Every structure is written in structure tokens, then in C-alpha cells.
Short mmCIF file of C-alpha atoms in Angstrom, two decimals:
data_model
loop_
_atom_site.label_atom_id
_atom_site.label_comp_id
_atom_site.label_asym_id
_atom_site.label_seq_id
_atom_site.Cartn_x
_atom_site.Cartn_y
_atom_site.Cartn_z
CA MET A 514 6.75 62.60 -72.40
CA SER A 515 9.37 61.74 -75.02
CA LEU A 516 11.56 64.56 -73.62
CA LEU A 517 11.46 62.89 -70.20
CA PHE A 518 12.45 59.52 -71.63
CA ASP A 519 15.21 61.13 -73.68
CA LYS A 520 16.64 62.49 -70.44
CA ILE A 521 16.47 59.19 -68.58
CA ALA A 522 17.63 57.00 -71.49
CA PRO A 523 21.17 56.58 -70.04
CA ILE A 524 19.66 55.31 -66.78
CA TYR A 525 17.40 52.88 -68.63
CA GLY A 526 20.45 51.69 -70.53
CA LEU A 527 22.07 50.60 -67.26
CA PHE A 528 19.18 48.20 -66.66
CA TYR A 529 19.23 46.71 -70.18
CA ASP A 530 20.78 43.36 -69.21
CA PHE A 531 18.47 43.06 -66.20
CA GLN A 532 15.47 43.68 -68.46
CA VAL A 533 16.68 41.08 -70.96
CA ARG A 534 16.89 38.46 -68.20
CA ASN A 535 13.38 39.29 -67.00
CA TYR A 536 11.94 39.20 -70.51
CA LYS A 537 13.56 35.81 -71.13
CA LYS A 538 11.96 34.46 -67.96
CA ALA A 539 8.60 35.88 -69.04
CA LEU A 540 8.74 34.30 -72.49
CA GLY A 541 9.66 31.01 -70.83
CA LYS A 542 6.23 31.03 -69.17
CA ILE A 543 4.27 31.45 -72.39
CA PRO A 544 2.23 28.29 -73.16
CA LYS A 545 3.43 26.23 -76.11
CA ASP A 546 0.05 26.56 -77.82
CA LEU A 547 0.70 30.27 -78.43
CA LYS A 548 3.47 29.16 -80.83
CA LEU A 549 5.33 32.45 -81.22
CA GLU A 550 7.78 30.67 -83.50
CA SER A 551 4.99 30.03 -86.01
CA TYR A 552 4.71 33.76 -86.77
CA ASN A 553 7.03 35.78 -88.98
CA ASN A 554 7.17 39.27 -87.54
CA ILE A 555 6.30 41.38 -84.52
CA ILE A 556 6.34 45.06 -83.58
CA ASP A 557 7.28 46.21 -80.08
CA ILE A 558 5.46 49.47 -79.38
CA GLY A 559 7.24 51.67 -76.85
CA CYS A 560 10.36 49.53 -77.21
CA GLY A 561 12.59 51.82 -75.14
CA THR A 562 16.19 50.58 -75.19
CA GLY A 563 15.25 47.42 -77.10
CA ALA A 564 15.57 44.75 -74.40
CA LEU A 565 12.31 43.01 -75.32
CA CYS A 566 13.11 43.36 -79.03
CA SER A 567 16.36 41.49 -78.44
CA VAL A 568 14.61 38.59 -76.70
CA LEU A 569 11.89 38.38 -79.34
CA ALA A 570 14.54 38.27 -82.08
CA GLU A 571 16.24 35.38 -80.26
CA ASN A 572 12.96 33.52 -80.61
CA GLY A 573 13.20 33.68 -84.38
CA LEU A 574 10.89 36.61 -85.08
CA SER A 575 11.63 39.50 -87.41
CA VAL A 576 11.36 42.43 -85.00
CA THR A 577 10.55 46.11 -85.37
CA GLY A 578 10.81 48.42 -82.38
CA ILE A 579 9.19 51.84 -82.24
CA ASP A 580 9.49 54.53 -79.59
CA THR A 581 8.91 58.26 -79.23
CA ALA A 582 12.29 58.88 -77.56
CA GLN A 583 15.22 58.99 -79.99
CA LYS A 584 17.81 58.62 -77.22
CA MET A 585 16.15 55.40 -76.07
CA LEU A 586 16.39 54.15 -79.64
CA ASP A 587 20.03 55.23 -79.81
CA VAL A 588 20.81 52.94 -76.86
CA ALA A 589 18.98 50.07 -78.57
CA ILE A 590 20.75 50.58 -81.90
CA LYS A 591 24.21 50.56 -80.28
CA ARG A 592 23.72 47.05 -78.88
CA THR A 593 25.46 44.60 -81.23
CA GLU A 594 22.84 41.89 -80.63
CA ASN A 595 20.21 44.24 -82.08
CA GLU A 596 21.84 44.65 -85.49
CA GLY A 597 19.10 42.70 -87.27
CA ILE A 598 16.27 44.64 -85.60
CA THR A 599 14.57 47.62 -87.24
CA PHE A 600 14.13 50.62 -84.94
CA LYS A 601 11.99 53.61 -85.84
CA LYS A 602 10.88 56.77 -84.07
CA GLY A 603 7.14 57.19 -83.84
CA SER A 604 4.09 57.29 -81.59
CA VAL A 605 1.23 54.83 -81.43
CA LEU A 606 -1.02 57.79 -80.63
CA ASP A 607 -0.43 59.05 -84.16
CA LYS A 608 -0.77 56.93 -87.27
CA LEU A 609 2.27 54.67 -87.35
CA PRO A 610 4.29 54.53 -90.59
CA PHE A 611 3.10 51.03 -91.49
CA GLU A 612 0.45 49.64 -93.81
CA ASP A 613 -2.63 47.88 -92.44
CA LYS A 614 -1.90 44.34 -91.19
CA SER A 615 1.87 44.73 -91.55
CA PHE A 616 2.68 42.57 -88.53
CA ASP A 617 1.59 39.14 -87.34
CA ILE A 618 1.83 40.25 -83.70
CA SER A 619 2.02 43.59 -81.93
CA ILE A 620 3.09 43.98 -78.31
CA ALA A 621 3.21 46.98 -75.99
CA SER A 622 5.25 46.44 -72.84
CA TYR A 623 4.46 48.65 -69.83
CA VAL A 624 2.96 51.35 -72.05
CA ALA A 625 -0.79 51.09 -71.50
CA HIS A 626 -0.81 51.83 -67.76
CA GLY A 627 0.78 55.23 -68.33
CA LEU A 628 -1.83 56.38 -70.84
CA SER A 629 -5.19 58.01 -70.26
CA PRO A 630 -8.29 55.90 -71.03
CA LEU A 631 -8.81 57.83 -74.28
CA ASP A 632 -5.19 57.36 -75.35
CA ARG A 633 -5.39 53.64 -74.59
CA GLN A 634 -8.33 53.37 -76.97
CA ILE A 635 -6.26 55.12 -79.64
CA MET A 636 -3.41 52.69 -78.99
CA TYR A 637 -5.69 49.62 -79.19
CA LYS A 638 -7.16 50.87 -82.46
CA GLU A 639 -3.77 51.51 -84.02
CA MET A 640 -2.40 48.17 -82.84
CA ALA A 641 -5.45 46.43 -84.31
CA ARG A 642 -4.94 48.26 -87.60
CA ILE A 643 -1.35 47.15 -88.15
CA THR A 644 -1.76 43.61 -86.75
CA LYS A 645 -2.92 40.44 -88.51
CA ASN A 646 -3.26 37.98 -85.64
CA ILE A 647 -2.49 38.84 -82.03
CA VAL A 648 -2.29 42.01 -79.93
CA ILE A 649 -0.46 41.66 -76.61
CA ILE A 650 -0.61 44.19 -73.81
CA TYR A 651 2.28 43.31 -71.50
CA ASP A 652 1.70 45.19 -68.28
CA TYR A 653 1.05 45.18 -64.57
CA ASN A 654 -1.60 43.12 -62.87
CA ASP A 655 -3.23 43.89 -59.52
CA GLU A 656 -0.43 42.24 -57.49
CA ARG A 657 1.51 45.48 -57.37
CA SER A 658 4.31 46.27 -54.95
CA ILE A 659 4.38 49.24 -52.61
CA MET A 660 7.35 50.67 -54.51
CA THR A 661 5.46 50.42 -57.82
CA SER A 662 2.50 52.22 -56.28
CA ILE A 663 4.74 55.03 -55.02
CA VAL A 664 6.53 55.46 -58.36
CA GLU A 665 3.31 55.38 -60.36
CA TRP A 666 1.66 57.87 -57.99
CA MET A 667 4.62 60.23 -58.52
CA GLU A 668 4.40 59.85 -62.31
CA LYS A 669 0.68 60.78 -62.14
CA GLY A 670 -0.30 58.37 -64.90
CA ASP A 671 -3.50 56.31 -65.05
CA TYR A 672 -1.92 53.29 -63.40
CA PHE A 673 -4.39 52.82 -60.55
CA ASN A 674 -7.42 53.11 -62.81
CA PHE A 675 -5.76 50.93 -65.46
CA ILE A 676 -5.47 47.99 -63.09
CA LYS A 677 -9.22 48.13 -62.50
CA VAL A 678 -10.34 48.52 -66.10
CA VAL A 679 -7.75 46.78 -68.32
CA LYS A 680 -9.70 43.52 -68.60
CA PRO A 681 -13.13 45.00 -69.45
CA GLU A 682 -11.45 47.56 -71.75
CA LEU A 683 -9.73 44.90 -73.81
CA GLU A 684 -12.74 42.59 -73.85
CA GLU A 685 -14.95 45.42 -75.05
CA PHE A 686 -12.52 46.54 -77.74
CA PHE A 687 -11.31 43.18 -79.07
CA GLY A 688 -14.17 40.91 -78.00
CA ASN A 689 -11.80 38.36 -76.45
CA LEU A 690 -9.08 38.18 -73.86
CA LYS A 691 -6.65 35.57 -72.59
CA GLU A 692 -4.41 36.28 -69.61
CA ILE A 693 -1.03 34.76 -68.86
CA ASN A 694 0.78 35.75 -65.68
CA VAL A 695 4.43 35.92 -66.70
CA ASP A 696 5.59 37.27 -63.34
CA ILE A 697 4.08 37.88 -59.91
CA ARG A 698 3.22 41.44 -60.95
CA ALA A 699 3.08 41.20 -64.74
CA THR A 700 0.57 39.74 -67.18
CA TRP A 701 0.32 39.22 -70.91
CA TYR A 702 -3.18 40.34 -71.89
CA ILE A 703 -3.58 38.54 -75.23
CA CYS A 704 -6.25 39.51 -77.76
CA GLU A 705 -6.86 37.85 -81.11
CA ILE A 706 -7.78 40.09 -84.01
CA LYS A 707 -11.43 39.58 -84.94
CA LYS A 708 -12.05 37.41 -88.00
CA GLN A 709 -13.93 40.17 -89.79
CA ASP A 710 -10.92 42.45 -89.37
CA LYS A 711 -8.69 39.79 -90.95
CA MET A 712 -11.09 39.44 -93.87
CA GLU A 713 -10.70 43.15 -94.61
CA ASP A 714 -7.04 42.60 -95.67
#
């Protein structure tokens, strides 16, 4: 999959500014009680060209972006506004190069829907391992467009099943779930790390 994203990185780069605008709108819909500014650091898993990383950094967070595709990361690194952001190559399906509870928040934007159910469980486990407080799955909801359905059908991911099972999956794994619709077709699925997990630090 990383080879595919390496090939399409230049195309993704063309949409960088568009993505930044959309991410800014999304963060503008986050309730004040989430208080992102009260946390120190965040990791963006599957960061691509770094558009979300850029917006998160503007909100005062120390940001790390990780992606499997080096050419995606190359686009992110070349953006001058991303100079203070750490970018690393790696996969959430392997053990990430971070100690347990290294980040206050972890977020994966439009990653989960493309993974198999087994791989999603691996991702949730790894995100829980490196996160102190909040895990956010930023992804589609069931208000999908026809174009999205066509594209996802062509990619042959687990998108259609994901929409049906994302809520029970996350509730079963984390034991809690809060949903915030940040767009007509996008939701932040927010899970707090269990207290017993925090006590293991």
C-alpha cells in the first residue's frame, strides 16, 4: 500500500491547501470541553502530506506525523509551515518507534476505513499503547456520497463494513465512545484511555 501512496503523493500534494481548509473547519466544530489546547502533544497516524499536522500545530500542540509512504512525508517536510513538526516513516500495524504513553492524544485521519477488521484491532491496540489520554478515529460516517462509495469500491478496502461496525468496535475495545460530526460525511470518534491503562504508566 505504501508503494501506491508513494506514486500518488504528488497528486495528494496538489490538494494540500484544500485539506488544510477542511481540517480547520473540522477543528472549529470541536466542543470547547475537549480542550485540545490543554494537552501538550499529539501524533497523527497516517499523516500523508501533513495537512492535519499543520492545523494541529497551529492549535498549539507539539505534533508528530507518521506515515508508511516516504514520498508523502517528503511533501509534508517541504512545507515551510511544518518546520516545527516531527515526521517519521513507520506503520501503526508494526510496533511504532515510541515508548508507551508517549503522546497525550493520538489521531488517525481516514485510515481505519481502509484496513481489515483485524488490522483495525492492531491499530487500536498500538494507538492505546502510545497514548495517555485520548484516541481519535477521524473518519467517514454513514452519510457517504455516491462518489465516495464508487472510489472506495474501486479501492476494495473495508469501507462498507467499517461504516457498520466502527461504533461497536470502538466501544468494545476502549469501553467508551463519543462522536462529534465535524462535517456532513466525517466524524471524530473519540475514545478516552481507560483509567487502569493510565495507572500502568
